[in-house]
Coordinates of C-alpha atoms in Angstrom, one line a residue:
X11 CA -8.3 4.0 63.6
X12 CA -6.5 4.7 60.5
X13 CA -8.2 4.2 57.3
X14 CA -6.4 0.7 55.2
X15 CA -4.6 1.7 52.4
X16 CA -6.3 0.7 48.9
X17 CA -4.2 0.0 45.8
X18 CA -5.7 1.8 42.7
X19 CA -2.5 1.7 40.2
X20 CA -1.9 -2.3 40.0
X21 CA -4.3 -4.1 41.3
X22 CA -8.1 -5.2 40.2
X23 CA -10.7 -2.8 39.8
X24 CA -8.1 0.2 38.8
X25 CA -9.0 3.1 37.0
X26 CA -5.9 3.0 34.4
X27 CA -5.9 3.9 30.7
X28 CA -6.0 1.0 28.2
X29 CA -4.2 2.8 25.9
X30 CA -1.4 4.8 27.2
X31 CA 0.4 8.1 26.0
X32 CA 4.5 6.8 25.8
X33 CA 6.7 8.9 27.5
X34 CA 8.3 11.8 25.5
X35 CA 11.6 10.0 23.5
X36 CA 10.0 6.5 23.2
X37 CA 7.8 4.7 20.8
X38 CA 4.4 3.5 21.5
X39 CA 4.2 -0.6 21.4
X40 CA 2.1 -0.5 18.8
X41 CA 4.0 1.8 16.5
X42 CA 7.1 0.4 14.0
X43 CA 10.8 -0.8 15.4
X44 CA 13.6 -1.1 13.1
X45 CA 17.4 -2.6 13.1
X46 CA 20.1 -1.0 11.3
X47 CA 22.6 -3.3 10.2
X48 CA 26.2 -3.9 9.2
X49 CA 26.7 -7.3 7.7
X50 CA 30.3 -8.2 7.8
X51 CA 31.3 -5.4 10.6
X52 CA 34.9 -5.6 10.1
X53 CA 34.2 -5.8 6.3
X54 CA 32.5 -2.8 5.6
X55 CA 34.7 0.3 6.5
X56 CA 34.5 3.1 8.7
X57 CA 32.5 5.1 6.4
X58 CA 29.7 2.8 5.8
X59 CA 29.8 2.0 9.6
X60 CA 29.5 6.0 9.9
X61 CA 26.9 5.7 7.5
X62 CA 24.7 2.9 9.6
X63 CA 25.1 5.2 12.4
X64 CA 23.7 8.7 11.1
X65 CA 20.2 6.2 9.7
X66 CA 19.8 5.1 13.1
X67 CA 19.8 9.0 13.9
X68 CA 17.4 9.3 11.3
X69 CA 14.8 6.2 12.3
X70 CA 14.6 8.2 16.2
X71 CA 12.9 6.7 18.3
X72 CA 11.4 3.5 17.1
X73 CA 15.3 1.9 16.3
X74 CA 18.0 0.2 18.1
X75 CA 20.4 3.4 18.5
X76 CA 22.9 1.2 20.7
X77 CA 23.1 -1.8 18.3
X78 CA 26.7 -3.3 18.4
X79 CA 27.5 -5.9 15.9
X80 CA 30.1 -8.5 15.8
X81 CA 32.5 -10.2 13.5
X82 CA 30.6 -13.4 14.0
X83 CA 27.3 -12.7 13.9
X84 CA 24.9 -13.7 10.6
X85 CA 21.8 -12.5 9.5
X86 CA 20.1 -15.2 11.0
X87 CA 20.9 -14.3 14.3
X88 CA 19.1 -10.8 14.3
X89 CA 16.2 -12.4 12.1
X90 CA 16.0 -14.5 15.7
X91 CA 15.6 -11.6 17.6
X92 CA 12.6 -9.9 15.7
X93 CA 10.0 -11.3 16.9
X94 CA 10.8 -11.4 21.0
X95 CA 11.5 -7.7 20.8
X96 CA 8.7 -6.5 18.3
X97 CA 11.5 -5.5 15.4
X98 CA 9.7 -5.2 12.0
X99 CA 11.9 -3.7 9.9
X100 CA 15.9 -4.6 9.0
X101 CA 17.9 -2.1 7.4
X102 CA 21.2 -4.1 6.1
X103 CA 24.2 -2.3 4.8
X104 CA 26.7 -4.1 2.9
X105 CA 29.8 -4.0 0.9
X106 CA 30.4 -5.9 -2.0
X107 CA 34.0 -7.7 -3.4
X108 CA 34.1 -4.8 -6.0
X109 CA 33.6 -2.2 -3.8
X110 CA 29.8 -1.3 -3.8
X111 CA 27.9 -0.2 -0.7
X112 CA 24.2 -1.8 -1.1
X113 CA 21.3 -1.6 1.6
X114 CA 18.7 -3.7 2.0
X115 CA 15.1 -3.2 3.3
X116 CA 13.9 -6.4 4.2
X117 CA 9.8 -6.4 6.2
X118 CA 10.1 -9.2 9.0
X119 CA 9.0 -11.9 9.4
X120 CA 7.8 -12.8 5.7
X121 CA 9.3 -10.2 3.2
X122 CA 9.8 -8.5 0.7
X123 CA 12.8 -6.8 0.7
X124 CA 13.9 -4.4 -1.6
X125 CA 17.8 -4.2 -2.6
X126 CA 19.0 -0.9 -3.0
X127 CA 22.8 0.1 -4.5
X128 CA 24.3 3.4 -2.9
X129 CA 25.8 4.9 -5.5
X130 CA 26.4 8.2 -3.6
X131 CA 25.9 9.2 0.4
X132 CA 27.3 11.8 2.3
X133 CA 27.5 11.3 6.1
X134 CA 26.1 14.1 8.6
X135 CA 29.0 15.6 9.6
X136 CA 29.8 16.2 6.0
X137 CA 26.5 18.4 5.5
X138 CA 27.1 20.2 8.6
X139 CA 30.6 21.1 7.0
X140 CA 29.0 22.6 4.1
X141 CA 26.8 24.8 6.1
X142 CA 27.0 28.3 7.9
X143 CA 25.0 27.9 10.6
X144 CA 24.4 24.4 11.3
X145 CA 21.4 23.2 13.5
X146 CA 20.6 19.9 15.0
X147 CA 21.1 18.3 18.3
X148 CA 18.5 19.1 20.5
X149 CA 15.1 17.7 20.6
X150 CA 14.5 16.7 17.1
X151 CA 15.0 13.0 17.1
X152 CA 12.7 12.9 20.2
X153 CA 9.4 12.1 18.2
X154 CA 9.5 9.8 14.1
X155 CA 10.2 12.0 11.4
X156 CA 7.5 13.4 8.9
X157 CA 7.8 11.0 5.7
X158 CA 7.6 12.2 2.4
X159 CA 8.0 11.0 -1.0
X160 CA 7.6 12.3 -4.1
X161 CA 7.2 11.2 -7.8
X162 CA 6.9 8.1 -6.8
X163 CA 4.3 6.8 -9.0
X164 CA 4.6 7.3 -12.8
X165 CA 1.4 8.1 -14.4
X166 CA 0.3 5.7 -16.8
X167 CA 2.2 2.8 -15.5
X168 CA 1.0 -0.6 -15.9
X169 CA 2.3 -4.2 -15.3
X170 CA 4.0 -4.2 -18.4
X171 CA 5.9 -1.4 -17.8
X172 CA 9.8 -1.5 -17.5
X173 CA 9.1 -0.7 -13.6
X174 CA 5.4 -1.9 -13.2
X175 CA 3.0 -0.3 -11.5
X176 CA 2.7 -2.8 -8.4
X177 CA 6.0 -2.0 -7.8
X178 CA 5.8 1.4 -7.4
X179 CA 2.7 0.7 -4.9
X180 CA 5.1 -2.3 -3.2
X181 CA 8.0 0.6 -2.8
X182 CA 5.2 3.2 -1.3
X183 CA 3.9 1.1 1.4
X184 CA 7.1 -0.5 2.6
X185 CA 8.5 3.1 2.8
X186 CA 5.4 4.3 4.3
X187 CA 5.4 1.3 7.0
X188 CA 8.7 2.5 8.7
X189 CA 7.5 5.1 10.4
X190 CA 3.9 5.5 12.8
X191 CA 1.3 6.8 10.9
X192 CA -0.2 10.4 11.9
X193 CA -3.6 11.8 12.5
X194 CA -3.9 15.7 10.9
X195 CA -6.6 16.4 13.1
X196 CA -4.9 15.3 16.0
X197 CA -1.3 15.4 16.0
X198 CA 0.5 18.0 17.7
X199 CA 2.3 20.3 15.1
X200 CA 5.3 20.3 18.1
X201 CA 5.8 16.9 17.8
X202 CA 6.9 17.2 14.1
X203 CA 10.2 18.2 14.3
X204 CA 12.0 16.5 11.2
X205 CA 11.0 15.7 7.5
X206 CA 12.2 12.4 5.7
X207 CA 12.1 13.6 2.1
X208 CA 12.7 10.6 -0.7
X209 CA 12.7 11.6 -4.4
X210 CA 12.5 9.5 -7.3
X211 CA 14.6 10.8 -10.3
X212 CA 12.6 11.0 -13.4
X213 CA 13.2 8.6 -16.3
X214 CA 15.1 9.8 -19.1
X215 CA 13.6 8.1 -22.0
X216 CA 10.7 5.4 -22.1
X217 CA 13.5 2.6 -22.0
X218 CA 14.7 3.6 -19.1
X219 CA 13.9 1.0 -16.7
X220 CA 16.1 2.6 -13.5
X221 CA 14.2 3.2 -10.0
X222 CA 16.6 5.8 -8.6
X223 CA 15.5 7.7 -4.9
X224 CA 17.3 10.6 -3.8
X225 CA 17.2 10.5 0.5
X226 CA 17.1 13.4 2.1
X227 CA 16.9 14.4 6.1
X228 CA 15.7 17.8 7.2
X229 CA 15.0 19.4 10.4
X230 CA 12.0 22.0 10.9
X231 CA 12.0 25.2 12.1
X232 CA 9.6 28.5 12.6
X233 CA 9.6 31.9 13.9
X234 CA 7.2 34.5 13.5
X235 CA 6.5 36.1 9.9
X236 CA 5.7 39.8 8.8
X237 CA 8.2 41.0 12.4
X238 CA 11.4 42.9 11.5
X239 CA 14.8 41.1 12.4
X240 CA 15.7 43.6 15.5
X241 CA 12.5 42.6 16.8
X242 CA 12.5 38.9 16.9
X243 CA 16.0 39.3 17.8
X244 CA 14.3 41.4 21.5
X245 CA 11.8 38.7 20.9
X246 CA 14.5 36.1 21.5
X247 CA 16.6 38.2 23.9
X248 CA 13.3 38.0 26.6
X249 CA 12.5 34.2 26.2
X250 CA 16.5 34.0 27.1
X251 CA 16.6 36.8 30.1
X252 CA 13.5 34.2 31.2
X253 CA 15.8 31.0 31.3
X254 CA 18.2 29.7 33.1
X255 CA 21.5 29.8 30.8
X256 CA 21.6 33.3 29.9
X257 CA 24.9 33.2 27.5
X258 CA 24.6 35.0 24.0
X259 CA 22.2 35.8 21.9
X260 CA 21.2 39.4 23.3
X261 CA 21.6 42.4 21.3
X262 CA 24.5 44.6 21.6
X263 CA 22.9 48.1 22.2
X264 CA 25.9 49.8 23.8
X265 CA 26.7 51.9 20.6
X266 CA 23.0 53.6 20.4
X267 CA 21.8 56.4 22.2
X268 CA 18.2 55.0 22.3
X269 CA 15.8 51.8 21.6
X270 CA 14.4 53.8 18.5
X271 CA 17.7 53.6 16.4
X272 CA 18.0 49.8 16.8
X273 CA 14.3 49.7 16.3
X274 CA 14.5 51.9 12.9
X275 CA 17.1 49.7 11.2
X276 CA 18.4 50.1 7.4
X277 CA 20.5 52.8 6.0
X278 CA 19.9 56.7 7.3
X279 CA 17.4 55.1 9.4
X280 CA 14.7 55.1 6.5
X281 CA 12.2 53.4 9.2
X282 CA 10.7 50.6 10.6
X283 CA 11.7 47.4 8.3
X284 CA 9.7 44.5 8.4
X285 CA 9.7 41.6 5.5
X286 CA 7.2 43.7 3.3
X287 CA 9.5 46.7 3.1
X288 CA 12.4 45.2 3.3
X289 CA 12.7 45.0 -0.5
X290 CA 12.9 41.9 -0.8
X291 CA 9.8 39.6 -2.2
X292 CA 7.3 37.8 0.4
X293 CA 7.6 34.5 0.0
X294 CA 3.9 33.2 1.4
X295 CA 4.5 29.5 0.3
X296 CA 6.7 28.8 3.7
X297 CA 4.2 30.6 5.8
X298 CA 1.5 28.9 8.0
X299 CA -0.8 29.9 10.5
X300 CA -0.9 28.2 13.8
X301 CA -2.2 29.1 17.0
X302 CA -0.6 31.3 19.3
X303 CA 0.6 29.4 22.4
X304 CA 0.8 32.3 24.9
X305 CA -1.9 32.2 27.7
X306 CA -4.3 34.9 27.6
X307 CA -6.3 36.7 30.5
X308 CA -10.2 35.4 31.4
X309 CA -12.7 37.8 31.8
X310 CA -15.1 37.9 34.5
X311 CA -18.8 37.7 32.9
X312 CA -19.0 41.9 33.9
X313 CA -16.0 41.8 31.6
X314 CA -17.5 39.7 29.0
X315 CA -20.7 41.3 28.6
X316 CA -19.6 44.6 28.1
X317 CA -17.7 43.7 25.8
X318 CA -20.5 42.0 24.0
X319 CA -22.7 45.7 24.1
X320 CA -19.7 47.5 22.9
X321 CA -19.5 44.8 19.6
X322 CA -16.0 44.1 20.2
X323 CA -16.0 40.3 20.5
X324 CA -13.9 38.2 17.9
X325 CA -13.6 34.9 17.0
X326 CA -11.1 32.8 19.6
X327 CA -10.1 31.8 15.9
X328 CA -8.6 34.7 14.9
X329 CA -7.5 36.2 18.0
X330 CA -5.2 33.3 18.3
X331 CA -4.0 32.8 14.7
X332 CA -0.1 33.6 14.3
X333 CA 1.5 33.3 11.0
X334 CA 5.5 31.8 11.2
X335 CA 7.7 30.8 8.8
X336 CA 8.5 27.2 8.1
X337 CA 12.4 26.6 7.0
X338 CA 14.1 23.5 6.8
X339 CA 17.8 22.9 8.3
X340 CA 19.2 19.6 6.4
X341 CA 20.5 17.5 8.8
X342 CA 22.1 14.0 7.1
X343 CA 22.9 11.9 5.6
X344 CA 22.2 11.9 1.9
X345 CA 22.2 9.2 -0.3
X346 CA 21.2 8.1 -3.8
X347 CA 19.7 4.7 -4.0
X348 CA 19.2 2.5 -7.0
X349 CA 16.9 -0.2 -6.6
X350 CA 18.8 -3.4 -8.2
X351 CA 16.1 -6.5 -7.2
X352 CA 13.0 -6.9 -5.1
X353 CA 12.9 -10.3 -3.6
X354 CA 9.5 -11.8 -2.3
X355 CA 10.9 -13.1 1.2
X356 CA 13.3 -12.1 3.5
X357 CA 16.6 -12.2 1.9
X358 CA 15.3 -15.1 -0.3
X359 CA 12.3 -16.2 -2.4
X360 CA 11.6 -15.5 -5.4
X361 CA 12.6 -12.5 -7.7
X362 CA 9.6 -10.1 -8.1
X363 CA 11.8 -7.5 -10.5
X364 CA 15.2 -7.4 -11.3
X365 CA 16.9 -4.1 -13.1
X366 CA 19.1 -6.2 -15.6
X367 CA 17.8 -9.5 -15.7
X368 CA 14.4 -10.0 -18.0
X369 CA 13.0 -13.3 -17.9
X370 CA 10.4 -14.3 -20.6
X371 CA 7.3 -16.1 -19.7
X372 CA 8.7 -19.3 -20.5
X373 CA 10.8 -18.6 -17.9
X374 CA 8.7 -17.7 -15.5
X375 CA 6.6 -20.7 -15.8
X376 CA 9.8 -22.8 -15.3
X377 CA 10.8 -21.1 -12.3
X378 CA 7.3 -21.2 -10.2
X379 CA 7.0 -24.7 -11.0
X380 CA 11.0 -25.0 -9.4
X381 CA 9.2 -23.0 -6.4
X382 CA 6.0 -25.4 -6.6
X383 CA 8.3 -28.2 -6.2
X384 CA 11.0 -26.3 -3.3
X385 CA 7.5 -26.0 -1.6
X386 CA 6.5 -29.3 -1.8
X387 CA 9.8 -30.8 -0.5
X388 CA 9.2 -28.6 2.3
X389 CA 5.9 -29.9 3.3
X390 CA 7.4 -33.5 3.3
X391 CA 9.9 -32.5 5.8
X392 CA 7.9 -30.8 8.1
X393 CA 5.7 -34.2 7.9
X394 CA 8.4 -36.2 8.2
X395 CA 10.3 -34.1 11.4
X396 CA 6.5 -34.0 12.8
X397 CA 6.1 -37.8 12.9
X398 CA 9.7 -38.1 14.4
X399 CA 9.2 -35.7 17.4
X400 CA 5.8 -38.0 17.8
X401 CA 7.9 -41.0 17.3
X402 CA 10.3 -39.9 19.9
X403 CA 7.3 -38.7 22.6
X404 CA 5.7 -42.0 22.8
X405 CA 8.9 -44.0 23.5
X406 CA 9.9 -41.4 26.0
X407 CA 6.2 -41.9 27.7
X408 CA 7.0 -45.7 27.2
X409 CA 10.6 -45.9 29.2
X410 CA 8.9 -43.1 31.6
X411 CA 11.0 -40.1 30.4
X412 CA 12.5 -39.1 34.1
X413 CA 15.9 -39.9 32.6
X414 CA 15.3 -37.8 29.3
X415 CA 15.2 -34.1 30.5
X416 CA 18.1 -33.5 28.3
X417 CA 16.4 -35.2 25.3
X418 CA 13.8 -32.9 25.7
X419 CA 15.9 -30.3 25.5
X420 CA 17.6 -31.7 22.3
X421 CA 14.1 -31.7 20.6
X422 CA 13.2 -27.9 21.9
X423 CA 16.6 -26.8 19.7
X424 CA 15.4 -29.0 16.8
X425 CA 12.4 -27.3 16.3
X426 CA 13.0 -23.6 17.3
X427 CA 16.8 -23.6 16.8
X428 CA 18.9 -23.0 13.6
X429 CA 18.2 -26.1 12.2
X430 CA 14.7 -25.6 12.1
X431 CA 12.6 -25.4 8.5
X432 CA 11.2 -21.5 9.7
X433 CA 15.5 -20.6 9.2
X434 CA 15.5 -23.1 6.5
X435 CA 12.7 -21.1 4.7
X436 CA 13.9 -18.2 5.4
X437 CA 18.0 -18.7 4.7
X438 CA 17.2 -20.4 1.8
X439 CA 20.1 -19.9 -0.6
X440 CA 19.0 -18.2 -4.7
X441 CA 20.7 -18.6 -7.9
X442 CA 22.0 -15.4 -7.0
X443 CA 23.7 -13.2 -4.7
X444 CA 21.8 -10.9 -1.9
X445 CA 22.9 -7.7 -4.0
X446 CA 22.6 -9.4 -7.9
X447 CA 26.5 -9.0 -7.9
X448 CA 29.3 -10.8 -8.3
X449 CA 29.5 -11.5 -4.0
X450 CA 28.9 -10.3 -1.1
X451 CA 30.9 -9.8 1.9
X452 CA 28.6 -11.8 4.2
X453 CA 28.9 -14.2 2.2
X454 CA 32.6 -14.8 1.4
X455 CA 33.1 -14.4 4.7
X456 CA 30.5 -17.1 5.9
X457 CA 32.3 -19.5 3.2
X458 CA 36.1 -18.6 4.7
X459 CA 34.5 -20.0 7.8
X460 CA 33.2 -22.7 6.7
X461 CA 36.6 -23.6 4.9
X462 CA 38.6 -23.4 7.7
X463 CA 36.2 -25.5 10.0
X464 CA 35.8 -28.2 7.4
X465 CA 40.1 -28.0 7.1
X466 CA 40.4 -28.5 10.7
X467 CA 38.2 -31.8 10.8
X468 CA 40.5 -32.8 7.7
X469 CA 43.4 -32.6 10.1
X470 CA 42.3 -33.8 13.2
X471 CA 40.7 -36.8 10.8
X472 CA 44.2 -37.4 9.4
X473 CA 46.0 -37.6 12.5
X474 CA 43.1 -40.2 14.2
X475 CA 44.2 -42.6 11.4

C-alpha cells in the first residue's frame, strides 16, 4: 500500500522560514514603499511627467513603477491607499501658476513633509546624451540604491541658527528612511549596484539661510586592477565565448602574426603594459579588494598535508583577495533642490521652518494657541460624531435594524470615507499654499471644479423656480 501523502509547505507543523529571503527584483514586506506623484497630470507637462518617471527608476524596487494618474484624482485619494498597500513615502511633483516645478516629500501617515523647489533637473535620457559610452539597463534597478549624503550637517549649528540644527537631523532621517537599511557585515557587495548621491551646497555667508541639495544617480561598476587593457579585454572575450549571445566584444587579432604582439601593446612594442607602467598615475582611492568569486580545486588530506611539510600553506584570506576598480556610470536624473518649508503633517500642520517667512516669538505663541484651539474643536467633533453613531445604533437595535442594511452602510462611509475627521486632519487647509507660492496647480484646479459644480446647481436651482 502506498504511503499517504503529507503536506509540509502549508499546513501545521511545517518546517518554513519565518523570515523569508524576497525573490530577486522585489522588496521585502518589511522594507520601505514609495509613490511618485504628479498632482495635476494634465497640468504639469511632459517634462515633469518625464521627470516623475526616471525617480520611480531611481526608488527600484520598493515603488510603484506602473503608477498611472488621472485628471481627477486628489491627494486624498492616494493618502487612502497607503496604508492597505504598505506605502510610506509620497513623492509629489508639481507645477506652480508661475511656472515652478516643486516636489514634495511627505512621510505617511502622520508627516512631515519637506517642500522642495526644482530649480534645475535634467531627465535620464539627457545624461545619456552627454555621454560616450553610456551604461544602464540591465540589472541595476533590481536591488535599492546605496544612499549617500554629504555635508549635510553644518558644524556648529544650533536652534538658533538660520537652518537649525534639528532640521538638518529632520532632513537626514527622512532621506535615510526611503531606502532599506544595510548590514556591512552582511550584505552582498553584488547586490549594491547603484549609488544615490545628495549634496548640500555650502553656505555662502553666515546670513545665508538657503538649504540647497544637489541629486545625483550613479551606477557601479568594477573590473580587475593592476591587468593591462589587451588582457581584460581576452579576459572578457572568454566569459563571452562561455555564453550564449556571442556578438562583439572579441579582439580583432587578424592583423598580428602572433598572441605576443597584442600581448606587448604601446609603441615599438616597449613591453608588457599594465596600469603601473603605463605612465599614467595609480589612482588607489577607487580600488578595493574583494574576494575572488572563482571556485577553486579541494585537496585530498594527502594533498593537504604535504603541503603543510613543504610550508606552503596561505591564508584562504589572501589567496582569495582580488583588487578591482570601482567607477561610477551616472545614470539620471539630476536635479537641484531648494528646500522652501517643512510642514509638521502631511501636506498640512503647522510650519516647522520656512526660508522667507521669520516669525518672532510673539508669533509663535499666537499661532500654537490657534493650533491649541483647531485641536480642541476637533476633539468636540469626534465626541459629538461618536455620540451620534451611538445615537443611531440604539434606535436601530430598537426598530430591529433588518430594514437598515443600507443605513449601516451610510454610517461605514461616515466614519472611514472622505468625510471623515482622519481626512479632515489631514486635508486641513494653511494660511498658505502647499509650495509657499502664489498657487498651486492642484489647487486651482480643485477650485475650477468646484466652481463649475456649484454653477450647475445655480442653474438647475433657477430653472426649479
Amino acid at each position: 500500500m502506498a504511503k499517504s501523502r503529507t503536506k509540509k509547505r502549508t499546513h501545521v507543523g511545517a518546517n518554513n522560514p519565518k523570515h523569508k529571503a524576497p525573490p530577486t527584483g522585489r522588496s521585502a514586506v518589511q522594507d520601505p514603499k514609495s509613490m511618485v506623484i504628479r498632482i495635476g497630470a494634465g497640468e504639469v507637462g511632459s517634462s515633469v511627467s518625464q521627470l516623475a518617471k526616471d525617480v520611480r527608476q531611481v526608488m527600484e524596487p520598493g515603488t510603484a513603477s506602473r503608477l498611472k494618474e488621472r485628471r481627477a484624482n486628489r491627494l486624498r485619494d492616494y493618502v487612502t491607499m497607503t496604508g492597505p498597500l504598505g506605502v510610506t513615502h509620497l513623492l509629489l511633483f508639481s507645477r506652480s501658476e508661475s511656472g515652478n516645478t516643486n516636489l514634495r516629500i511627505c512621510t505617511t501617515p502622520r508627516g512631515p513633509t519637506l517642500h522642495f523647489r526644482v530649480e534645475k533637473y535634467s531627465l535620464c535620457k539627457d545624461v545619456r546624451k552627454a555621454q560616450r559610452h553610456p551604461r544602464g539597463g540591465g540589472k541595476e534597478y533590481i536591488t535599492p540604491p546605496l544612499l549617500i549624503m554629504n555635508n549635510i550637517s553644518t558644524p556648529g549649528a544650533d536652534a538658533n541658527s538660520k537652518v537649525p540644527k534639528h532640521l538638518e537631523s529632520l532632513t537626514t532621517t527622512v532621506f535615510q528612511s526611503l531606502f532599506p537599511r544595510i548590514n556591512p557585515q552582511t550584505t552582498p557587495l553584488k547586490s549594491i549596484r547603484r549609488v544615490l548621491l545628495l549634496n548640500r551646497e555650502p553656505a555662502k555667508d553666515k546670513d545665508d539661510g538657503s538649504f540647497v541639495l544637489n541629486f545625483r544617480h550613479y551606477a557601479i561598476y568594477t573590473k580587475p586592477a593592476g591587468v593591462s587593457k589587451p588582457l581584460r579585454r581576452l579576459d572578457a572575450a572568454e566569459k563571452l565565448f562561455s555564453a550564449k549571445n556571442r556578438k562583439g566584444g572579441v579582439p580583432n587579432l587578424g592583423k598580428l602574426e602572433d598572441i605576443s604582439e597584442y600581448m606587448i601593446g604601446g609603441e615599438n612594442g616597449e613591453g608588457y603594459m599594465t596600469d603601473g607602467t603605463s605612465g599614467s598615475e595609480m589612482d588607489t582611492d577607487a580600488e578595493v579588494e574583494v574576494l575572488e568569486e572563482a571556485p577553486r580545486k579541494v585537496l585530498s588530506s594527502k594533498a593537504r598535508a604535504a603541503r603543510l611539510e613543504n610550508e606552503e600553506k596561505t591564508a584562504d584570506s589572501d589567496e582569495r583577495v582580488e583588487r578591482r576598480r570601482v567607477t561610477l556610470v551616472e545614470l539620471g536624473p539630476r536635479m537641484k533642490l531648494r528646500m522652501t518649508k517643512v510642514e509638521e503633517g502631511l501636506c498640512s500642520g503647522k510650519t516647522m521652518w520656512h526660508e522667507h517667512i521669520h516669525k518672532s516669538r510673539q508669533e509663535i505663541q499666537e499661532l500654537e494657541k490657534r493650533w491649541e484651539q483647531r485641536r480642541q474643536e476637533k476633539e468636540a467633533r469626534k465626541k459629538q460624531q461618536k455620540a451620534n453613531v451611538e445615537k443611531k445604533k440604539k434606535e436601530k437595535e430598537a426598530k430591529g435594524g433588518k430594514n437598515n442594511k443600507e443605513g449601516d452602510d451610510d454610517d461605514d462611509v461616515d466614519m472611514n470615507g472622505y468625510n471623515s475627521d482622519l481626512f479632515d486632519e489631514i486635508m486641513e487647509e494653511d494660511e498658505m499654499d502647499s509650495e509657499g507660492l502664489a498657487g498651486d496647480a492642484e489647487e486651482a484646479l480643485a477650485k475650477q471644479m468646484d466652481d463649475d459644480e456649484w454653477e450647475d446647481e445655480r442653474e438647475e436651482m433657477a430653472d426649479e423656480k
